[in-house]
Amino acid sequence: MLIRIQPDQIDVPLPSEITPREIFESRRHFLKELAVGAIAGSGVLASAGAWAQVAGTRKLAARRNDSYVVVDKQTSYKDATTYNNFYEFGTDKSEPARNAGILKINPWTVSVEGEVKKPMTLDLETLLKLAPLEERVYRLRCVEGWSMVIPWVGYSLSALIRKVEPTGNAKYVEFVTLADKKQMPGLSVPVLEWPYVEGLRMDEANHPLALLTLGMYGETLPNQNGAPVRIVLPWKYGFKSAKSIVKIRFLKEAPRTTWNVTAPSEYGFYGNVNPDVDHPRWSQASERRIGEDGFLARKRKTLMFNGYNDVAPLYAGMDLKRFF
Ligand SMILES: Nc1nc2c(c(=O)[nH]1)N[C@H]1C(S)=C(S)[C@@H](COP(=O)(O)O)O[C@H]1N2
Ligand SMILES: [Mo]
């Protein structure tokens, strides 16, 4: 299948637009309020672990799939592994890289259950061999107003879905991620409901762009990027791309999803990238590309579905202002 991806567009910053820094600060401020001071002064997040052993990753053989490669310049490995959202390891962008080193990813299993004819528990080696590994270079746009371009390694989630044979009742897929207080200092802070849970409608999950992801930059995933297995959904805001998945459940009804439950007026179930639907507290019309900081920083226009127009038929006839 040929995937058409719009090239990126560089825009001149509008003075009226709030800066990414402000966006970042305001989201953090909001979360602190939610936690009713639980973060402030707790010292919990600052205490754990040393710098993560990104060196603990290993090479993965993958064939580049050129149908899924954006033309944009790739984000540097350093930026992609040190500027992360992974609240289980802290809410600051630098904390996952510092704290996730202690996460034990071997052994690891993913239990696939619910409305399927063949429920199964898959270990990592089985997951790595379930389908041929592909390299795909995707844009990922965070809801906070920044984006990256990352060469992921994995295969379409649909390959796994086929294996477990969903029943006719399966209308949604839920991704449940690891929640282990012993390994994840962020769980002591009630910023979000743990475990972090995300979900998709079945047709979204079966779209070839939905990537079951086991690596990046030719290697297994660093812990801060969601080792050993995560999902990447390039047409949706980054929060939909759940990290360190332990359970995939097929459901009749839509699952509760973490950000939607936390702030329903700000984060919808769909989370599709949409420059025409602002976040209640900031514009979504443009974004900052990580790595283009300082005087080289330029604002880029955010594209509908992050430029992945092939997904548009999934939402035909839906009011995307209502189903955001
Ligand atoms: N389990 C879990 N998954 C998560 C998150 C999280 O806090 N916990 N953050 C999400 C958000 S907001 C973003 S933008 C992406 C960031 O992925 P990256 O660090 O690999 O760029 O991960 C998503 N997946
Ligand atoms: Mo995000």
GROMACS .gro file of N, CA and C in nm, residues 10-139:
model
  390
   10ILE      N    1   0.738   2.492   0.654
   10ILE     CA    2   0.797   2.584   0.752
   10ILE      C    3   0.722   2.716   0.744
   11ASP      N    4   0.700   2.772   0.859
   11ASP     CA    5   0.618   2.890   0.870
   11ASP      C    6   0.696   2.996   0.950
   12VAL      N    7   0.659   3.120   0.931
   12VAL     CA    8   0.720   3.226   1.011
   12VAL      C    9   0.645   3.234   1.144
   13PRO      N   10   0.716   3.241   1.255
   13PRO     CA   11   0.644   3.246   1.382
   13PRO      C   12   0.555   3.370   1.394
   14LEU      N   13   0.439   3.351   1.445
   14LEU     CA   14   0.350   3.463   1.470
   14LEU      C   15   0.376   3.513   1.612
   15PRO      N   16   0.390   3.644   1.628
   15PRO     CA   17   0.418   3.696   1.762
   15PRO      C   18   0.308   3.658   1.862
   16SER      N   19   0.189   3.637   1.810
   16SER     CA   20   0.076   3.609   1.899
   16SER      C   21   0.080   3.466   1.953
   17GLU      N   22   0.160   3.380   1.889
   17GLU     CA   23   0.161   3.241   1.932
   17GLU      C   24   0.244   3.223   2.058
   18ILE      N   25   0.192   3.144   2.147
   18ILE     CA   26   0.270   3.122   2.268
   18ILE      C   27   0.387   3.032   2.235
   19THR      N   28   0.496   3.050   2.304
   19THR     CA   29   0.616   2.971   2.274
   19THR      C   30   0.603   2.832   2.332
   20PRO      N   31   0.675   2.736   2.274
   20PRO     CA   32   0.672   2.599   2.327
   20PRO      C   33   0.707   2.594   2.476
   21ARG      N   34   0.800   2.679   2.515
   21ARG     CA   35   0.840   2.684   2.657
   21ARG      C   36   0.717   2.712   2.744
   22GLU      N   37   0.639   2.809   2.701
   22GLU     CA   38   0.520   2.844   2.779
   22GLU      C   39   0.418   2.731   2.780
   23ILE      N   40   0.406   2.666   2.665
   23ILE     CA   41   0.314   2.554   2.657
   23ILE      C   42   0.355   2.448   2.758
   24PHE      N   43   0.482   2.416   2.754
   24PHE     CA   44   0.539   2.314   2.841
   24PHE      C   45   0.519   2.351   2.988
   25GLU      N   46   0.549   2.475   3.020
   25GLU     CA   47   0.533   2.519   3.158
   25GLU      C   48   0.387   2.514   3.201
   26SER      N   49   0.298   2.555   3.112
   26SER     CA   50   0.158   2.563   3.152
   26SER      C   51   0.100   2.424   3.171
   27ARG      N   52   0.145   2.326   3.089
   27ARG     CA   53   0.094   2.190   3.108
   27ARG      C   54   0.145   2.134   3.241
   28ARG      N   55   0.269   2.163   3.270
   28ARG     CA   56   0.325   2.116   3.396
   28ARG      C   57   0.256   2.181   3.515
   29HIS      N   58   0.230   2.311   3.499
   29HIS     CA   59   0.164   2.385   3.605
   29HIS      C   60   0.027   2.323   3.634
   30PHE      N   61  -0.043   2.294   3.525
   30PHE     CA   62  -0.175   2.232   3.536
   30PHE      C   63  -0.167   2.098   3.610
   31LEU      N   64  -0.068   2.020   3.575
   31LEU     CA   65  -0.054   1.888   3.639
   31LEU      C   66  -0.021   1.903   3.787
   32LYS      N   67   0.060   2.000   3.817
   32LYS     CA   68   0.094   2.023   3.958
   32LYS      C   69  -0.030   2.057   4.037
   33GLU      N   70  -0.115   2.140   3.977
   33GLU     CA   71  -0.240   2.175   4.044
   33GLU      C   72  -0.323   2.051   4.070
   34LEU      N   73  -0.329   1.966   3.969
   34LEU     CA   74  -0.407   1.841   3.981
   34LEU      C   75  -0.355   1.756   4.097
   35ALA      N   76  -0.225   1.753   4.109
   35ALA     CA   77  -0.165   1.667   4.211
   35ALA      C   78  -0.173   1.731   4.350
   36VAL      N   79  -0.240   1.843   4.358
   36VAL     CA   80  -0.254   1.920   4.483
   36VAL      C   81  -0.125   1.920   4.565
   37GLY      N   82  -0.022   1.964   4.498
   37GLY     CA   83   0.104   1.983   4.569
   37GLY      C   84   0.181   1.855   4.596
   38ALA      N   85   0.134   1.744   4.542
   38ALA     CA   86   0.201   1.617   4.570
   38ALA      C   87   0.343   1.614   4.513
   39ILE      N   88   0.363   1.683   4.402
   39ILE     CA   89   0.498   1.683   4.343
   39ILE      C   90   0.587   1.778   4.422
   40ALA      N   91   0.533   1.896   4.448
   40ALA     CA   92   0.614   2.002   4.507
   40ALA      C   93   0.678   1.955   4.637
   41GLY      N   94   0.808   1.960   4.639
   41GLY     CA   95   0.880   1.932   4.762
   41GLY      C   96   0.889   1.785   4.799
   42SER      N   97   0.832   1.696   4.718
   42SER     CA   98   0.836   1.554   4.756
   42SER      C   99   0.975   1.495   4.738
   43GLY      N  100   1.047   1.546   4.639
   43GLY     CA  101   1.183   1.496   4.615
   43GLY      C  102   1.188   1.355   4.559
   44VAL      N  103   1.073   1.294   4.540
   44VAL     CA  104   1.070   1.154   4.496
   44VAL      C  105   1.132   1.139   4.358
   45LEU      N  106   1.092   1.228   4.268
   45LEU     CA  107   1.135   1.210   4.130
   45LEU      C  108   1.284   1.236   4.112
   46ALA      N  109   1.338   1.322   4.194
   46ALA     CA  110   1.478   1.358   4.175
   46ALA      C  111   1.572   1.249   4.225
   47SER      N  112   1.521   1.158   4.306
   47SER     CA  113   1.612   1.069   4.379
   47SER      C  114   1.652   0.942   4.304
   48ALA      N  115   1.576   0.902   4.204
   48ALA     CA  116   1.599   0.769   4.147
   48ALA      C  117   1.705   0.765   4.038
   49GLY      N  118   1.786   0.659   4.044
   49GLY     CA  119   1.867   0.617   3.930
   49GLY      C  120   1.973   0.711   3.878
   50ALA      N  121   2.061   0.658   3.795
   50ALA     CA  122   2.161   0.738   3.728
   50ALA      C  123   2.120   0.750   3.581
   51TRP      N  124   2.209   0.798   3.495
   51TRP     CA  125   2.177   0.808   3.352
   51TRP      C  126   2.148   0.670   3.296
   52ALA      N  127   2.043   0.661   3.215
   52ALA     CA  128   2.003   0.533   3.158
   52ALA      C  129   2.111   0.478   3.066
   53GLN      N  130   2.122   0.348   3.067
   53GLN     CA  131   2.217   0.280   2.979
   53GLN      C  132   2.155   0.263   2.842
   54VAL      N  133   2.154   0.369   2.765
   54VAL     CA  134   2.106   0.354   2.628
   54VAL      C  135   2.195   0.254   2.556
   55ALA      N  136   2.317   0.238   2.606
   55ALA     CA  137   2.411   0.141   2.549
   55ALA      C  138   2.363  -0.002   2.570
   56GLY      N  139   2.270  -0.024   2.661
   56GLY     CA  140   2.214  -0.157   2.685
   56GLY      C  141   2.125  -0.207   2.572
   57THR      N  142   2.106  -0.127   2.471
   57THR     CA  143   2.025  -0.169   2.357
   57THR      C  144   2.109  -0.258   2.265
   58ARG      N  145   2.039  -0.334   2.179
   58ARG     CA  146   2.114  -0.416   2.082
   58ARG      C  147   2.063  -0.393   1.941
   59LYS      N  148   2.147  -0.424   1.845
   59LYS     CA  149   2.112  -0.403   1.704
   59LYS      C  150   1.992  -0.487   1.664
   60LEU      N  151   1.910  -0.432   1.574
   60LEU     CA  152   1.796  -0.505   1.520
   60LEU      C  153   1.804  -0.499   1.368
   61ALA      N  154   1.796  -0.614   1.302
   61ALA     CA  155   1.798  -0.613   1.156
   61ALA      C  156   1.657  -0.579   1.106
   62ALA      N  157   1.647  -0.472   1.028
   62ALA     CA  158   1.517  -0.432   0.975
   62ALA      C  159   1.534  -0.378   0.834
   63ARG      N  160   1.434  -0.403   0.752
   63ARG     CA  161   1.436  -0.352   0.615
   63ARG      C  162   1.359  -0.221   0.609
   64ARG      N  163   1.422  -0.118   0.552
   64ARG     CA  164   1.353   0.010   0.543
   64ARG      C  165   1.235   0.000   0.447
   65ASN      N  166   1.120   0.046   0.492
   65ASN     CA  167   1.003   0.047   0.406
   65ASN      C  168   0.981   0.190   0.356
   66ASP      N  169   1.021   0.215   0.231
   66ASP     CA  170   1.022   0.352   0.180
   66ASP      C  171   0.884   0.415   0.166
   67SER      N  172   0.779   0.333   0.169
   67SER     CA  173   0.644   0.390   0.164
   67SER      C  174   0.611   0.465   0.292
   68TYR      N  175   0.689   0.444   0.395
   68TYR     CA  176   0.659   0.502   0.526
   68TYR      C  177   0.773   0.589   0.577
   69VAL      N  178   0.841   0.656   0.482
   69VAL     CA  179   0.955   0.739   0.524
   69VAL      C  180   0.928   0.884   0.489
   70VAL      N  181   0.921   0.971   0.589
   70VAL     CA  182   0.903   1.113   0.561
   70VAL      C  183   1.035   1.173   0.514
   71VAL      N  184   1.025   1.284   0.438
   71VAL     CA  185   1.146   1.344   0.384
   71VAL      C  186   1.217   1.431   0.488
   72ASP      N  187   1.150   1.467   0.594
   72ASP     CA  188   1.208   1.556   0.695
   72ASP      C  189   1.340   1.502   0.749
   73LYS      N  190   1.425   1.590   0.790
   73LYS     CA  191   1.551   1.554   0.854
   73LYS      C  192   1.521   1.481   0.986
   74GLN      N  193   1.594   1.371   1.008
   74GLN     CA  194   1.573   1.294   1.131
   74GLN      C  195   1.620   1.371   1.254
   75THR      N  196   1.547   1.353   1.360
   75THR     CA  197   1.588   1.406   1.490
   75THR      C  198   1.712   1.328   1.534
   76SER      N  199   1.804   1.393   1.604
   76SER     CA  200   1.924   1.323   1.649
   76SER      C  201   1.887   1.219   1.756
   77TYR      N  202   1.965   1.113   1.760
   77TYR     CA  203   1.943   1.007   1.860
   77TYR      C  204   1.947   1.067   2.001
   78LYS      N  205   2.040   1.161   2.019
   78LYS     CA  206   2.054   1.222   2.151
   78LYS      C  207   1.926   1.296   2.192
   79ASP      N  208   1.873   1.378   2.102
   79ASP     CA  209   1.749   1.450   2.134
   79ASP      C  210   1.634   1.352   2.159
   80ALA      N  211   1.624   1.250   2.073
   80ALA     CA  212   1.511   1.156   2.083
   80ALA      C  213   1.516   1.074   2.212
   81THR      N  214   1.635   1.064   2.272
   81THR     CA  215   1.649   0.979   2.391
   81THR      C  216   1.670   1.059   2.520
   82THR      N  217   1.670   1.192   2.509
   82THR     CA  218   1.688   1.272   2.631
   82THR      C  219   1.576   1.374   2.652
   83TYR      N  220   1.485   1.386   2.556
   83TYR     CA  221   1.372   1.478   2.568
   83TYR      C  222   1.246   1.392   2.553
   84ASN      N  223   1.197   1.340   2.665
   84ASN     CA  224   1.091   1.239   2.658
   84ASN      C  225   0.975   1.270   2.750
   85ASN      N  226   0.858   1.223   2.710
   85ASN     CA  227   0.744   1.217   2.800
   85ASN      C  228   0.723   1.071   2.838
   86PHE      N  229   0.740   1.042   2.966
   86PHE     CA  230   0.717   0.906   3.018
   86PHE      C  231   0.700   0.928   3.168
   87TYR      N  232   0.575   0.967   3.204
   87TYR     CA  233   0.550   1.019   3.338
   87TYR      C  234   0.576   0.916   3.448
   88GLU      N  235   0.579   0.789   3.414
   88GLU     CA  236   0.612   0.688   3.514
   88GLU      C  237   0.753   0.709   3.568
   89PHE      N  238   0.834   0.782   3.491
   89PHE     CA  239   0.972   0.808   3.534
   89PHE      C  240   0.996   0.955   3.563
   90GLY      N  241   0.888   1.032   3.579
   90GLY     CA  242   0.904   1.174   3.610
   90GLY      C  243   0.842   1.262   3.504
   91THR      N  244   0.800   1.383   3.544
   91THR     CA  245   0.727   1.470   3.452
   91THR      C  246   0.819   1.566   3.375
   92ASP      N  247   0.943   1.579   3.416
   92ASP     CA  248   1.035   1.662   3.339
   92ASP      C  249   1.085   1.584   3.218
   93LYS      N  250   1.109   1.654   3.109
   93LYS     CA  251   1.153   1.589   2.985
   93LYS      C  252   1.284   1.513   3.004
   94SER      N  253   1.368   1.558   3.097
   94SER     CA  254   1.499   1.495   3.116
   94SER      C  255   1.493   1.374   3.210
   95GLU      N  256   1.384   1.359   3.283
   95GLU     CA  257   1.380   1.255   3.386
   95GLU      C  258   1.373   1.111   3.333
   96PRO      N  259   1.295   1.082   3.228
   96PRO     CA  260   1.295   0.943   3.179
   96PRO      C  261   1.435   0.893   3.145
   97ALA      N  262   1.516   0.977   3.082
   97ALA     CA  263   1.652   0.933   3.046
   97ALA      C  264   1.734   0.904   3.172
   98ARG      N  265   1.710   0.979   3.277
   98ARG     CA  266   1.787   0.959   3.400
   98ARG      C  267   1.733   0.844   3.483
   99ASN      N  268   1.600   0.823   3.481
   99ASN     CA  269   1.538   0.730   3.576
   99ASN      C  270   1.500   0.594   3.518
  100ALA      N  271   1.488   0.584   3.385
  100ALA     CA  272   1.434   0.460   3.328
  100ALA      C  273   1.537   0.349   3.316
  101GLY      N  274   1.661   0.379   3.346
  101GLY     CA  275   1.767   0.277   3.336
  101GLY      C  276   1.740   0.154   3.420
  102ILE      N  277   1.668   0.173   3.530
  102ILE     CA  278   1.646   0.060   3.621
  102ILE      C  279   1.533  -0.033   3.573
  103LEU      N  280   1.459   0.008   3.472
  103LEU     CA  281   1.349  -0.077   3.425
  103LEU      C  282   1.402  -0.208   3.368
  104LYS      N  283   1.349  -0.318   3.421
  104LYS     CA  284   1.393  -0.450   3.376
  104LYS      C  285   1.304  -0.494   3.260
  105ILE      N  286   1.363  -0.509   3.143
  105ILE     CA  287   1.281  -0.540   3.024
  105ILE      C  288   1.298  -0.683   2.976
  106ASN      N  289   1.375  -0.760   3.049
  106ASN     CA  290   1.395  -0.901   3.013
  106ASN      C  291   1.398  -0.985   3.140
  107PRO      N  292   1.306  -1.079   3.161
  107PRO     CA  293   1.199  -1.118   3.068
  107PRO      C  294   1.085  -1.016   3.065
  108TRP      N  295   1.008  -1.020   2.956
  108TRP     CA  296   0.891  -0.932   2.939
  108TRP      C  297   0.787  -1.011   2.861
  109THR      N  298   0.664  -0.998   2.900
  109THR     CA  299   0.558  -1.060   2.820
  109THR      C  300   0.445  -0.962   2.795
  110VAL      N  301   0.380  -0.980   2.684
  110VAL     CA  302   0.260  -0.903   2.651
  110VAL      C  303   0.145  -1.003   2.642
  111SER      N  304   0.045  -0.981   2.725
  111SER     CA  305  -0.069  -1.071   2.722
  111SER      C  306  -0.177  -1.012   2.632
  112VAL      N  307  -0.220  -1.091   2.534
  112VAL     CA  308  -0.320  -1.044   2.439
  112VAL      C  309  -0.449  -1.118   2.469
  113GLU      N  310  -0.554  -1.045   2.504
  113GLU     CA  311  -0.673  -1.110   2.559
  113GLU      C  312  -0.802  -1.034   2.523
  114GLY      N  313  -0.912  -1.080   2.579
  114GLY     CA  314  -1.042  -1.016   2.555
  114GLY      C  315  -1.115  -1.084   2.441
  115GLU      N  316  -1.175  -1.004   2.355
  115GLU     CA  317  -1.260  -1.055   2.247
  115GLU      C  318  -1.176  -1.112   2.131
  116VAL      N  319  -1.105  -1.222   2.159
  116VAL     CA  320  -1.024  -1.288   2.055
  116VAL      C  321  -1.044  -1.439   2.063
  117LYS      N  322  -1.031  -1.505   1.950
  117LYS     CA  323  -1.045  -1.651   1.950
  117LYS      C  324  -0.919  -1.717   2.003
  118LYS      N  325  -0.805  -1.651   1.985
  118LYS     CA  326  -0.678  -1.709   2.028
  118LYS      C  327  -0.602  -1.616   2.122
  119PRO      N  328  -0.645  -1.606   2.248
  119PRO     CA  329  -0.567  -1.526   2.342
  119PRO      C  330  -0.427  -1.584   2.355
  120MET      N  331  -0.329  -1.502   2.374
  120MET     CA  332  -0.191  -1.554   2.389
  120MET      C  333  -0.104  -1.461   2.471
  121THR      N  334   0.000  -1.520   2.528
  121THR     CA  335   0.101  -1.440   2.598
  121THR      C  336   0.229  -1.449   2.517
  122LEU      N  337   0.276  -1.334   2.473
  122LEU     CA  338   0.391  -1.331   2.383
  122LEU      C  339   0.514  -1.279   2.455
  123ASP      N  340   0.625  -1.354   2.445
  123ASP     CA  341   0.748  -1.300   2.502
  123ASP      C  342   0.819  -1.216   2.395
  124LEU      N  343   0.926  -1.152   2.436
  124LEU     CA  344   0.991  -1.056   2.349
  124LEU      C  345   1.045  -1.119   2.220
  125GLU      N  346   1.108  -1.235   2.235
  125GLU     CA  347   1.165  -1.300   2.116
  125GLU      C  348   1.055  -1.337   2.017
  126THR      N  349   0.942  -1.381   2.068
  126THR     CA  350   0.828  -1.414   1.981
  126THR      C  351   0.777  -1.288   1.912
  127LEU      N  352   0.767  -1.179   1.987
  127LEU     CA  353   0.721  -1.054   1.928
  127LEU      C  354   0.816  -1.006   1.817
  128LEU      N  355   0.945  -1.025   1.839
  128LEU     CA  356   1.044  -0.980   1.740
  128LEU      C  357   1.035  -1.061   1.610
  129LYS      N  358   0.979  -1.183   1.621
  129LYS     CA  359   0.973  -1.269   1.502
  129LYS      C  360   0.833  -1.284   1.444
  130LEU      N  361   0.737  -1.217   1.502
  130LEU     CA  362   0.598  -1.232   1.460
  130LEU      C  363   0.574  -1.187   1.316
  131ALA      N  364   0.648  -1.087   1.273
  131ALA     CA  365   0.639  -1.037   1.135
  131ALA      C  366   0.773  -0.975   1.101
  132PRO      N  367   0.806  -0.960   0.971
  132PRO     CA  368   0.935  -0.901   0.935
  132PRO      C  369   0.948  -0.759   0.991
  133LEU      N  370   1.063  -0.730   1.050
  133LEU     CA  371   1.085  -0.596   1.107
  133LEU      C  372   1.111  -0.496   0.995
  134GLU      N  373   1.044  -0.382   1.005
  134GLU     CA  374   1.062  -0.275   0.908
  134GLU      C  375   1.114  -0.150   0.978
  135GLU      N  376   1.192  -0.071   0.904
  135GLU     CA  377   1.225   0.062   0.953
  135GLU      C  378   1.134   0.163   0.885
  136ARG      N  379   1.069   0.246   0.966
  136ARG     CA  380   0.980   0.350   0.914
  136ARG      C  381   1.014   0.482   0.981
  137VAL      N  382   1.033   0.585   0.903
  137VAL     CA  383   1.066   0.715   0.960
  137VAL      C  384   0.937   0.796   0.970
  138TYR      N  385   0.891   0.814   1.093
  138TYR     CA  386   0.764   0.882   1.120
  138TYR      C  387   0.787   1.015   1.190
  139ARG      N  388   0.700   1.111   1.157
  139ARG     CA  389   0.689   1.229   1.243
  139ARG      C  390   0.605   1.191   1.364
   0.00000   0.00000   0.00000
